[in-house]
Structures are given as C-alpha cells and as structure tokens.
Short mmCIF file of C-alpha atoms in Angstrom, two decimals:
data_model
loop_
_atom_site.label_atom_id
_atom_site.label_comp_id
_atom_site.label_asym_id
_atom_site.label_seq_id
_atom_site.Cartn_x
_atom_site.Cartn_y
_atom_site.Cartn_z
CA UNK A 1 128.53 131.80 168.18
CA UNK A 2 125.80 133.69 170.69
CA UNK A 3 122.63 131.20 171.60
CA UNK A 4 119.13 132.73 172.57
CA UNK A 5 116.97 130.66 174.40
CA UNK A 6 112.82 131.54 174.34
CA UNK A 7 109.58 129.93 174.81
CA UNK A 8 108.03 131.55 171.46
CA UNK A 9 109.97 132.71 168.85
CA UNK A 10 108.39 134.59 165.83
CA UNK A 11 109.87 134.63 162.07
CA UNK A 12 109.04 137.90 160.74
CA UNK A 13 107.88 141.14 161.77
CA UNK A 14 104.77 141.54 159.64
CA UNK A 15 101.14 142.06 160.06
CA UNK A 16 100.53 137.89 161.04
CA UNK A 17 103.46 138.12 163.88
CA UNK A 18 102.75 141.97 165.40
CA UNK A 19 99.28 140.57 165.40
CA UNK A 20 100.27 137.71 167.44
CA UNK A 21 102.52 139.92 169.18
CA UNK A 22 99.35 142.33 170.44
CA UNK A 23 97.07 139.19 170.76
CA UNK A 24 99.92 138.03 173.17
CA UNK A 25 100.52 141.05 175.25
CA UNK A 26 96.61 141.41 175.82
CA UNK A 27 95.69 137.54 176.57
CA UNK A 28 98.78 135.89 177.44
CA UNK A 29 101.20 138.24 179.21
CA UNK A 30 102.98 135.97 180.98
CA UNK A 31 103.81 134.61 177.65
CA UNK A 32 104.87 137.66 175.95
CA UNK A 33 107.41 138.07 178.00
CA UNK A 34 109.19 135.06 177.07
CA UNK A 35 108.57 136.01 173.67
CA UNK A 36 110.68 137.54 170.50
CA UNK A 37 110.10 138.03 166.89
CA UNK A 38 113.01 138.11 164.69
CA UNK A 39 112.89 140.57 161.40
CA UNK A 40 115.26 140.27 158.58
CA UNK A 41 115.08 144.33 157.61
CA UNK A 42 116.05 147.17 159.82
CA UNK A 43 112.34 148.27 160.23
CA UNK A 44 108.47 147.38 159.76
CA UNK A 45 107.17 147.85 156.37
CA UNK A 46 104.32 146.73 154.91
CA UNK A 47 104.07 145.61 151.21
CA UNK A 48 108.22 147.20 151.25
CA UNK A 49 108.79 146.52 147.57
CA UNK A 50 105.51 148.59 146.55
CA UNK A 51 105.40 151.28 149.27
CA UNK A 52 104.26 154.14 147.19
CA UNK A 53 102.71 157.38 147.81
CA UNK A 54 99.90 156.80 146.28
CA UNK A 55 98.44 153.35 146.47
CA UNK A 56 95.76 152.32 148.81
CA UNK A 57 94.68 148.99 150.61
CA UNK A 58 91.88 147.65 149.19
CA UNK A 59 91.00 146.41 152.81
CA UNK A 60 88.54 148.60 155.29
CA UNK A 61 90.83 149.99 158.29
CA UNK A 62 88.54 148.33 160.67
CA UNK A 63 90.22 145.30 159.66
CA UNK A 64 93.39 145.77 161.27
CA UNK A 65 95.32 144.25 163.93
CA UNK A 66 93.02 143.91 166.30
CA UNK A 67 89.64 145.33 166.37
CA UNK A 68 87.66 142.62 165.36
CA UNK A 69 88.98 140.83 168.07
CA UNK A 70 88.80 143.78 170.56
CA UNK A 71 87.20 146.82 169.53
CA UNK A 72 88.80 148.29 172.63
CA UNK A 73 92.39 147.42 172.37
CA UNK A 74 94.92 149.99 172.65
CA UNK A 75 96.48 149.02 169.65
CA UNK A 76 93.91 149.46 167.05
CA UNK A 77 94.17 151.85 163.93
CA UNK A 78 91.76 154.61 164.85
CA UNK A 79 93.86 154.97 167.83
CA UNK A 80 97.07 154.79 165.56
CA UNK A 81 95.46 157.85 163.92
CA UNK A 82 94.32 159.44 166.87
CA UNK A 83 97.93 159.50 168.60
CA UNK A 84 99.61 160.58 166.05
CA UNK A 85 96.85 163.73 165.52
CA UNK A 86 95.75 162.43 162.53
CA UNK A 87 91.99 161.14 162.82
CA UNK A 88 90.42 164.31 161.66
CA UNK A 89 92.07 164.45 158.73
CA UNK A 90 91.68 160.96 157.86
CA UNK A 91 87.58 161.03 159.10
CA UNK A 92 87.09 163.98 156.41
CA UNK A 93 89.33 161.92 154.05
CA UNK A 94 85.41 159.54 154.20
CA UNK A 95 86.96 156.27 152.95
CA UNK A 96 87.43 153.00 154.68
CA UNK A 97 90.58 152.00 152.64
CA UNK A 98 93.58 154.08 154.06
CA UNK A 99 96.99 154.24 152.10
CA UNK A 100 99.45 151.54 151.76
CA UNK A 101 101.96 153.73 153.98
CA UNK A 102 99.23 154.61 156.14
CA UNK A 103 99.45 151.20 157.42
CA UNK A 104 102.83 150.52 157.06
CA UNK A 105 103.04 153.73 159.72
CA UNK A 106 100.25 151.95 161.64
CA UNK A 107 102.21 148.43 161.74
CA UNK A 108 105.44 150.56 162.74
CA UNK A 109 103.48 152.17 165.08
CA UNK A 110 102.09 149.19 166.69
CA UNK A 111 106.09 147.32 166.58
CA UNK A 112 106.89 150.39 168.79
CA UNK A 113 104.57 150.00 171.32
CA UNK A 114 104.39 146.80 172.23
CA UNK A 115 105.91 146.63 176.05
CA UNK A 116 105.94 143.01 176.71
CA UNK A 117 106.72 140.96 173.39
CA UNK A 118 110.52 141.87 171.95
CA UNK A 119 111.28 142.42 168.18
CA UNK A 120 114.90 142.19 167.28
CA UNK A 121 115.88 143.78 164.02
CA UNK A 122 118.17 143.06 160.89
CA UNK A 123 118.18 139.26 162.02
CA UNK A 124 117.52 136.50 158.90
CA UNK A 125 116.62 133.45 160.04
CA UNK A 126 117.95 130.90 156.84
CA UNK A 127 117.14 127.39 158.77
CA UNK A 128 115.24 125.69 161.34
CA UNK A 129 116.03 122.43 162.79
CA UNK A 130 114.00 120.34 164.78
CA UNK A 131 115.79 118.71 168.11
CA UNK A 132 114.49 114.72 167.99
CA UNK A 133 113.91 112.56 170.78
CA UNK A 134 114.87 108.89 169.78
CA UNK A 135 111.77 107.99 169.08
CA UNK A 136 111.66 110.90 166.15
CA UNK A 137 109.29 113.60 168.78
CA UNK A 138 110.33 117.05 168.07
CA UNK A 139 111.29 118.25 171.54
CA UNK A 140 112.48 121.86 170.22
CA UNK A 141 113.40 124.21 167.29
CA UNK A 142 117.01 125.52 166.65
CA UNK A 143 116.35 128.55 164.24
CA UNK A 144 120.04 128.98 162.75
CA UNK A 145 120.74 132.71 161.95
CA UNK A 146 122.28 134.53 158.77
CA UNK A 147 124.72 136.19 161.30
CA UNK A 148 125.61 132.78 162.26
CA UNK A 149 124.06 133.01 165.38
CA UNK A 150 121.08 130.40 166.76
CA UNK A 151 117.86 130.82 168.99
CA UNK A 152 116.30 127.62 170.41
CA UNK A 153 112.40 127.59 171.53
CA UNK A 154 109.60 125.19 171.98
CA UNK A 155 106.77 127.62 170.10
CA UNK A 156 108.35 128.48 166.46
CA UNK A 157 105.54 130.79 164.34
CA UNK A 158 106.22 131.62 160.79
CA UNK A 159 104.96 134.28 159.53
CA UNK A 160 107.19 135.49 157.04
CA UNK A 161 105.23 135.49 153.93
CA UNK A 162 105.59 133.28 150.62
CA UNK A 163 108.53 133.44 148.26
CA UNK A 164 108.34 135.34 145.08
CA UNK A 165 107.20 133.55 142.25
CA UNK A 166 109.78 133.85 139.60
CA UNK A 167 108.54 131.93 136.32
CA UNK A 168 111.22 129.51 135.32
CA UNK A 169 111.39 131.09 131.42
CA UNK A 170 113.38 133.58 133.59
CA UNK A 171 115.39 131.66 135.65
CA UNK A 172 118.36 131.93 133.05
CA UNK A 173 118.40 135.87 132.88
CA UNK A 174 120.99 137.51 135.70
CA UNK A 175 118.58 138.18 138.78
CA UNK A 176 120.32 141.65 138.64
CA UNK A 177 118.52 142.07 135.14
CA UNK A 178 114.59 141.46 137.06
CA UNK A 179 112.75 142.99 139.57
CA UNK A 180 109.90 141.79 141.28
CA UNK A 181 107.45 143.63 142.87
CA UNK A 182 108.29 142.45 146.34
CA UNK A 183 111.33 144.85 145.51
CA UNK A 184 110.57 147.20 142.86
CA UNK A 185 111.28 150.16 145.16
CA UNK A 186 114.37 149.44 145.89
CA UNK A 187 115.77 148.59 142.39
CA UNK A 188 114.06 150.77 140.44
CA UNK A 189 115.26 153.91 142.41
CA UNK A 190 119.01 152.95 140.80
CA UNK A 191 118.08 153.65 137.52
CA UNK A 192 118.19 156.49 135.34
CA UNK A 193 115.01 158.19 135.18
CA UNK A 194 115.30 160.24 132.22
CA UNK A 195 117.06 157.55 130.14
CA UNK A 196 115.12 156.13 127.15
CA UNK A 197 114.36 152.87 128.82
CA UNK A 198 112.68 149.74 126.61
CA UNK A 199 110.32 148.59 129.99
CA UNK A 200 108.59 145.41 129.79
CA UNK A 201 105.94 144.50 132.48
CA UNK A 202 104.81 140.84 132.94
CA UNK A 203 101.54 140.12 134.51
CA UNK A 204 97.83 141.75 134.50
CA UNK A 205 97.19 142.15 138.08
CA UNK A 206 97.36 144.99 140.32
CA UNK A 207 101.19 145.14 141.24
CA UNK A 208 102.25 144.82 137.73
CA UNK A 209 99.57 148.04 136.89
CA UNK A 210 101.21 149.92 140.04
CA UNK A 211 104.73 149.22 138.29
CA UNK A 212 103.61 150.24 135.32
CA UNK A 213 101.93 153.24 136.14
CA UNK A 214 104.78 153.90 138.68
CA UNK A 215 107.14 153.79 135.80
CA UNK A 216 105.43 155.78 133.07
CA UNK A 217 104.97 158.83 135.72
CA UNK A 218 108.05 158.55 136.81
CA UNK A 219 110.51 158.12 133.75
CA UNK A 220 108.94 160.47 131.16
CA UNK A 221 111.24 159.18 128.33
CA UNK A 222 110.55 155.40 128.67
CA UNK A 223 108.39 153.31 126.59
CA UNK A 224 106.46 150.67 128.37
CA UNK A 225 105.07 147.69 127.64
CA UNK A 226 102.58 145.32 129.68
CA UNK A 227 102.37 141.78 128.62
CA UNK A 228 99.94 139.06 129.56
CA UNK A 229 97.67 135.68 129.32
CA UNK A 230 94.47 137.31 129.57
CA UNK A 231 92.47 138.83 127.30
CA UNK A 232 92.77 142.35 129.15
CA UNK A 233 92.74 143.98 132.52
CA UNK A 234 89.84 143.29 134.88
CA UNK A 235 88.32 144.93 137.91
CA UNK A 236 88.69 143.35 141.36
CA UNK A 237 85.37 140.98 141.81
CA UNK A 238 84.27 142.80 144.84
CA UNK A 239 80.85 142.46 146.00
CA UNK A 240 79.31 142.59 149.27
CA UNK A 241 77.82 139.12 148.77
CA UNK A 242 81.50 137.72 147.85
CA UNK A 243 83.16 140.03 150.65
CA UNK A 244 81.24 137.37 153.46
CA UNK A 245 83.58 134.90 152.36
CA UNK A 246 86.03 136.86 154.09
CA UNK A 247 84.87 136.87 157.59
CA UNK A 248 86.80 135.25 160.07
CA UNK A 249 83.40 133.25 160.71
CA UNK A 250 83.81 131.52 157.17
CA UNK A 251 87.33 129.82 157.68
CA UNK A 252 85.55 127.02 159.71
CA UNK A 253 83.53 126.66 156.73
CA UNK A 254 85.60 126.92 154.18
CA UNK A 255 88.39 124.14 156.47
CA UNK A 256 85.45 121.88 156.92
CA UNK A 257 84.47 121.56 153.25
CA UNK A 258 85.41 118.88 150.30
CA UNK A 259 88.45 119.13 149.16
CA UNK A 260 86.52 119.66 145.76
CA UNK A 261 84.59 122.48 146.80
CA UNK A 262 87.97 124.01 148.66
CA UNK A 263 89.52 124.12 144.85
CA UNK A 264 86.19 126.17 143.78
CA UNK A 265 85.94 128.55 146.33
CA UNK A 266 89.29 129.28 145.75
CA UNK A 267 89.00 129.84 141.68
CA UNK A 268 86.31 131.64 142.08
CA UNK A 269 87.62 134.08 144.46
CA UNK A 270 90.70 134.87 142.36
CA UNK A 271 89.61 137.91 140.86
CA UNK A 272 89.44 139.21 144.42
CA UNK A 273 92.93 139.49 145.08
CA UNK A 274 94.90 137.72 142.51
CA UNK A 275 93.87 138.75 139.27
CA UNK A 276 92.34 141.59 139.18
CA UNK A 277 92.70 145.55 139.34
CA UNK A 278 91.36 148.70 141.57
CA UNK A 279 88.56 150.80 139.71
CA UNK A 280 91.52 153.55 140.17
CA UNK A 281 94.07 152.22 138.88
CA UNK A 282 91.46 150.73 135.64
CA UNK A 283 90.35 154.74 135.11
CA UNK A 284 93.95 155.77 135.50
CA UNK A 285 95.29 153.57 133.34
CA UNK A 286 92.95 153.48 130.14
CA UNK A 287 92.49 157.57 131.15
CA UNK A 288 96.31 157.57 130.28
CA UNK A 289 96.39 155.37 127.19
CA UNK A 290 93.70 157.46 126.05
CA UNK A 291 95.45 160.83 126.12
CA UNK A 292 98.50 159.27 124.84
CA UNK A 293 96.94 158.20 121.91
CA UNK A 294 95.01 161.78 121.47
CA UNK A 295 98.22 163.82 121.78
CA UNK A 296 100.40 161.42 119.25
CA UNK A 297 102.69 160.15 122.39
CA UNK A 298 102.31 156.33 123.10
CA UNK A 299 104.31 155.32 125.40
CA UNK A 300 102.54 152.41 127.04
CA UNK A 301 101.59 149.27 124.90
CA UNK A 302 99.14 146.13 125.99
CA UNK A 303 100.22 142.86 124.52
CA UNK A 304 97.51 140.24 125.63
CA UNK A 305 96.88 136.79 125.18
CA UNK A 306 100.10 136.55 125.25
CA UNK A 307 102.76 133.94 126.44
CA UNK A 308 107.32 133.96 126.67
CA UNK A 309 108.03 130.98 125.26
CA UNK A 310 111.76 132.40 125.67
CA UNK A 311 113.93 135.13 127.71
CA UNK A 312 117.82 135.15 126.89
CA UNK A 313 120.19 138.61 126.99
CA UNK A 314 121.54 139.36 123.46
CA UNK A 315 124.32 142.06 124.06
CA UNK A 316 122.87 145.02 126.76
CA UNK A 317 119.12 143.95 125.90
CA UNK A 318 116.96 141.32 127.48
CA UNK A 319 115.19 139.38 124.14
CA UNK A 320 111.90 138.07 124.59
CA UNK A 321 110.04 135.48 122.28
CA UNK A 322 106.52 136.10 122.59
CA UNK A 323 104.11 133.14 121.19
CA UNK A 324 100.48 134.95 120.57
CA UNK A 325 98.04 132.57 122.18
CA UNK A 326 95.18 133.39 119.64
CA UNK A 327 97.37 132.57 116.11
CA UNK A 328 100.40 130.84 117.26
CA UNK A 329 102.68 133.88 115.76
CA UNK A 330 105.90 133.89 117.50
CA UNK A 331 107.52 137.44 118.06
CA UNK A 332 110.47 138.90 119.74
CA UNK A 333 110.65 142.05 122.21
CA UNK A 334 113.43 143.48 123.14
CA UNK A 335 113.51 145.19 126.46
CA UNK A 336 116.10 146.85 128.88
CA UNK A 337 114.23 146.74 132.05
CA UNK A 338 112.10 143.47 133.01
CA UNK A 339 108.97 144.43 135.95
CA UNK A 340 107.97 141.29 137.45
CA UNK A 341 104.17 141.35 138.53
CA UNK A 342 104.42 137.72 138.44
CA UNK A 343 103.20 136.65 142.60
CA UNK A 344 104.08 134.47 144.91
CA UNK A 345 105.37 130.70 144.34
CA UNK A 346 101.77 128.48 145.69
CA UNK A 347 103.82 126.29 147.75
CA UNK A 348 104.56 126.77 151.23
CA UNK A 349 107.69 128.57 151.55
CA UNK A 350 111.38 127.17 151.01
CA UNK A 351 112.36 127.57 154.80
CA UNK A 352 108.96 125.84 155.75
CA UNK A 353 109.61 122.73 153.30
CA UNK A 354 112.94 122.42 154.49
CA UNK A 355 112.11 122.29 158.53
CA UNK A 356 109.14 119.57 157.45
CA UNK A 357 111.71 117.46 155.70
CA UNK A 358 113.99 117.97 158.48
CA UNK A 359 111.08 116.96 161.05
CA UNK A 360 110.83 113.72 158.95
CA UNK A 361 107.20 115.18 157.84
CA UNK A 362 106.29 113.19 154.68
CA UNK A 363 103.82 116.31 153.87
CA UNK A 364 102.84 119.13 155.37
CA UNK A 365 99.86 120.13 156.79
CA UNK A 366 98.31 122.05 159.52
CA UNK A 367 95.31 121.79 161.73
CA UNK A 368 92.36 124.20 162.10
CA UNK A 369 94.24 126.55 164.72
CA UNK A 370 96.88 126.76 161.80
CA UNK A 371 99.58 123.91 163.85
CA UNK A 372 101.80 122.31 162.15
CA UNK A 373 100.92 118.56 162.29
CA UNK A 374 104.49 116.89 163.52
CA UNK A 375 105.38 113.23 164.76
CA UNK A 376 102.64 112.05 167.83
CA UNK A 377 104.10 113.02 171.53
CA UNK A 378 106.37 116.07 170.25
CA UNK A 379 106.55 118.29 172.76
CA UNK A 380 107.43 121.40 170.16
CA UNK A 381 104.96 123.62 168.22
CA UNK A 382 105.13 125.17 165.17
CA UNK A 383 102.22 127.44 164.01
CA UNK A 384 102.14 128.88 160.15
CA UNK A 385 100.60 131.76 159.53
CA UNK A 386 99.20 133.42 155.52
CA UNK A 387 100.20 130.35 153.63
CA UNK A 388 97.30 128.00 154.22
CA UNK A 389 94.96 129.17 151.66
CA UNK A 390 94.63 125.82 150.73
CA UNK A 391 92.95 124.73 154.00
CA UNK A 392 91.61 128.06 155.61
CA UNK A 393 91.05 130.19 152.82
CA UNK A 394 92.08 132.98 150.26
CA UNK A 395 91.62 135.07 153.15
CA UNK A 396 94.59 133.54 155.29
CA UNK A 397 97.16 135.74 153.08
CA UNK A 398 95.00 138.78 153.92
CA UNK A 399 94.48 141.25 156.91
CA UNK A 400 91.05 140.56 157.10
CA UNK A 401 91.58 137.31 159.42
CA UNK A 402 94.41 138.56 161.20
CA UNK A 403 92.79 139.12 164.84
CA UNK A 404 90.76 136.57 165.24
CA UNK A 405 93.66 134.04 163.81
CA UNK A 406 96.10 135.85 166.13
CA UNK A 407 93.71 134.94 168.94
CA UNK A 408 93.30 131.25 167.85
CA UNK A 409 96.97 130.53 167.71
CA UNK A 410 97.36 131.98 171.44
CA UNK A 411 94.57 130.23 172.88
CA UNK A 412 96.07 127.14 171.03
CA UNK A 413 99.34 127.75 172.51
CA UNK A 414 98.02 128.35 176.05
CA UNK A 415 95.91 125.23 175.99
CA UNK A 416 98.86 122.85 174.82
CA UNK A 417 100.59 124.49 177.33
CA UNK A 418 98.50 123.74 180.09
CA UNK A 419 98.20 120.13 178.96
CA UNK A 420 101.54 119.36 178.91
CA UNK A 421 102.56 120.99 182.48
CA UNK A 422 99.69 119.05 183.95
CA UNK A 423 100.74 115.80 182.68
CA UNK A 424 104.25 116.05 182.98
CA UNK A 425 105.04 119.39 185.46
CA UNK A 426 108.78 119.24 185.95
CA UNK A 427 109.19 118.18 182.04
CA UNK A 428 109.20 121.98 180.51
CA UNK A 429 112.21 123.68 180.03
CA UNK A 430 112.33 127.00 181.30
CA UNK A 431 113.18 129.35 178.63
CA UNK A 432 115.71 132.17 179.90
#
C-alpha cells in the first residue's frame, strides 16, 4: 500500500482548508510546502448538493477567503472577478451577495492557484489514528485512505464539514429512496422530470425552500408538498445590530462567556442561518402559491405544525404518518420522492469522534485557536475547523470567520512549532 509522509495534512478541500491553504502560502511558506490537503471529489465545489443557477450567498463577497485578513492578498474575490474579466459586470450587478456558483468558481479559482500548498483530488480519508508514545502522547496521525492507501503527519486539520443529519424516523427507508440536500443535485437529475411525481419536502428552512422551488420549476407535472414543526416559513433574522455578532472580533467574546449565555446566543441566532428563509425565496414562494391558487393549479401544499411519527415503503410509495401538533390527528401521506432539508447532525463529525476515542480523549474539546485538546506532552496537533459552534460561535460554520481563523490556526501552528524545536531540536521528524 503507498505511504505519504507530511508535516500538515488537510481533510477537505473546502472554504476552512483553501483558507488555511492561502493563509499558509502568505505567512508560513516554508510550511506550505510541506503541506497537502486531501479532497474526497474530483473538484472544488461549494455547497455541491445545492449548486444551482440561481441561488445566492447570503454572505457579503468581502467576506471571503482572505480579505479581512489582507485586503491586499492576491487571492481575494474582487481579484477572482477581475482575472477572469468579470468585475464590471458584477460592480453593475450593485449587490454584495454574489451567487452560490459565483463562489464555488471563486473557491476553484483560488484551489488553482495556490503554488506552494498541494491539493490531491478524489482521495477519502475514512480513519485517523493517532501513533502513542507509552506514556499515551500522540506523537503523530496515520490518516488511512478509502483507496487503501495512508498519509502520516504531525499537523492533521479537519475541515471537512458536519455529517448530514438524517432524522432517525427515516433511518428504516432505503437511503436510495431520500435525498438530502447535501446531494440533491446529483440525485434528483436521475429522475424523470415530466413524470407525475408525489414530492414530499421535510423541513422549513432555506435548503428545503430551494428544493422545493427547484422541484416545482423544474418538474411541471409534480405535486409538492412541504412539511414542518413550525407554524410557517420565516425570514432570515438579519439585522445590522445582530450581523456584529459575526465579526471575527466577537468569537473571543462569545469563547469567553458562561456556558449559559453560550446556549442563548446561540438560540437566539438561529433564525440567522438555521431556520429561516431569504426575502427572495419568501416573495417567490408565496408569489407562486398565489398564482397557483388564482389559475385553479395547486401544485405545492404547506403542512405545518406538523410532526412523522412514522416513514415505512408500502409497495412503490414511501407512507408517511403525520401527527398534527395542534389536535393530535394522525394522517398518512403518501409520497414517491422524499427531499431532505433536514441539516446537519450537532455533534462533531463521525471521523472526528472516532480519532478522539482512538486518542483515548474522554471528550472532546478544543482551545481558543480551535486545537484539539489531546493527552499533556503530545507532540501531534490536530486543529478542527466549522464544527465548534458550541465554543466559538454560530459563525464558525460560516465564511464570515474564515480569514482571520485561517490566520489563528497558522500562527498557532508556527508557535508550537517553534516551541518544540527549541526545547527538543533534533526531536522533529522531518517530513519528506
């Protein structure tokens, strides 16, 4: 089996890790060099599973990889747009919120022309293992490969993203029978569009309105239905008072506060990301319903207040019990196509709870320059990156941290380093 050896290896080639990778190549050369990210798909992508034409970030572009870091980097988004001869068009465009494939060309853009830090494509890493001293010190990381193939390192950063959140009612359905939004583009494109589909939605945030939307344009014979706890859709909460808590100057805040006020800050700041909708996608939809309902042709249906007590396959059709929240009713829907707008799972990602258990960690948890805390003396690193909400922020997930965090981990990683070679020079391995 081939063996890699590196001093920083990289799950995942998304925003958190090309940030890193830019943050590298500008502060740390030296140490991009000796560095490689590792990407399960054959490309960069951003947000792969709901890459369409039309939707937009709901983040300004000034908030990219880099610029509030370095307004002067090479690798920022205005000079994305300016290469590629389209910052005219995009400065008459007047909005600060560019389309979803605008940045997924930007983040692709960026993966191309880095010169220093390598990315290494259609490589899944499905385990890390920790290599322990006696004493139970983790001296190094072994990532194992789906290719069977292993890369060792000292510096391991994840930044591969949560898992989907798939609610356990569904867990006895054939996976082939769901799609979640993390791959709606892919699956749904293997369907028949003009077939008479029965499409059930489940959720009432913004990816389960972009499926839903998505669908109804795009199959004109289908009959949809949207199904969830609240009492209706909402608008993103989205003020410039409750955008501050979003600055890269509020994580220290937010880290240093009660644990109490941490589980606050982080309700109330739901409806800016999780549960909520773009004033868009609000008009669009209700403009829809509206004209449906004017020319006699319904095709899109809002169950609310609404929970699946049950979700088995009778025959060809996916059955669902519905229990209405308000009177207790119980009610079946049948269905032939099941949209998942359902999240991510809260906890820290599968791979990342299996390395800590493998570590010997008896819980995991990270310091303010987002380190994983392992056993005193270890001589490894490993640095998580969009999964500490709970500690940092709803704005860890987001791109609106990413520079300054990208920076943070680096200067981390340089300062460790220089520790350790001056109290123990000859003890580093040299990574080939």
């Amino acid at each position: 089996m081939k063996h890699q050896e590196v001093e920083l290896l990289a799950l995942g080639a998304g925003p958190s890790n090309l940030a890193l990778a830019v943050a590298l190549e500008e502060l740390a050369p030296e140490l991009a060099t000796r560095t490689l990210i590792i990407e399960q798909h054959e490309n960069v992508a951003w947000h792969r599973g709901m890459l369409l034409p039309w939707t937009q970030s709901q983040v300004s572009f000034l908030k990219d990889l880099v610029t509030l870091r370095n307004p002067q980097s090479r690798f920022s988004f205005v000079n994305h747009l300016h290469s590629v001869g389209r910052l005219t068009e995009f400065v008459n465009l007047g909005s600060f919120t560019p389309y979803r494939m605008e940045i997924s060309n930007y983040l692709l853009w960026v993966a191309e022309s880095l010169a220093q830090v390598r990315i290494e494509y259609g490589r899944r890493c499905v385990a890390v293992e920790p290599v322990l001293s006696g004493d139970g010190q983790v001296e190094r990381w072994i990532a194992r490969l789906a290719d069977g193939s292993t890369i060792g390192c000292r510096t391991l950063v994840v930044g591969a993203g949560r898992d989907a959140h798939i609610p356990e009612v569904f867990e006895t359905l054939p996976r082939e029978r769901i799609i979640h939004s993390t791959e709606f583009s892919q699956k749904v494109a293997g369907l028949d569009h003009a077939a008479p589909h029965r499409v059930a939605v489940i959720g009432g945030a913004q990816s389960a309105a972009e499926m839903l939307w998505a669908t109804h344009q795009s199959m004109p014979n289908a009959e949809c239905t949207m199904i969830m706890r609240s009492i209706g859709l909402n608008g993103y909460e989205s003020s410039k008072f409750t955008n501050e808590l979003f600055y890269a100057s509020f994580v220290d805040e937010f880290y240093e506060s009660r644990p109490e006020a941490r589980r606050q800050l982080l309700s109330e700041m739901h409806r800016t990301n999780y549960a909520g909708l773009s004033p868009g996608m609000l008009e669009n939809l209700y403009r829809q319903i509206y004209l449906d309902r004017l020319t006699g042709q319904e095709r899109i249906q809002m169950i609310t207040m609404a929970e699946i007590s049950q979700a088995r396959i009778e025959g060809d059709e996916i059955v669902l019990t519905l229990k209405d929240r308000k009177s207790g009713r119980h009610d079946e829907l049948p269905c032939d196509v099941l949209l998942l707008g359902t999240g991510f799972d809260r906890r820290m990602p599968s791979l990342i709870r299996d390395l800590a258990a493998r570590a010997g960690l008896g819980e995991i948890g990270v310091d303010r320059a987002y380190k994983l805390a392992l056993p005193a003396g270890s001589s490894a690193a490993c640095y998580l990156q969009g999964v500490n909400e709970d500690t940092h922020g709803i704005a860890d997930s987001l791109l609106s941290t990413l520079a300054n965090r990208a920076e943070e981990i680096v200067g981390d990683i340089q300062e460790s380093r220089a520790t350790a070679e001056l109290l123990s020079p000859f003890a580093l391995p040299v990574a080939s």
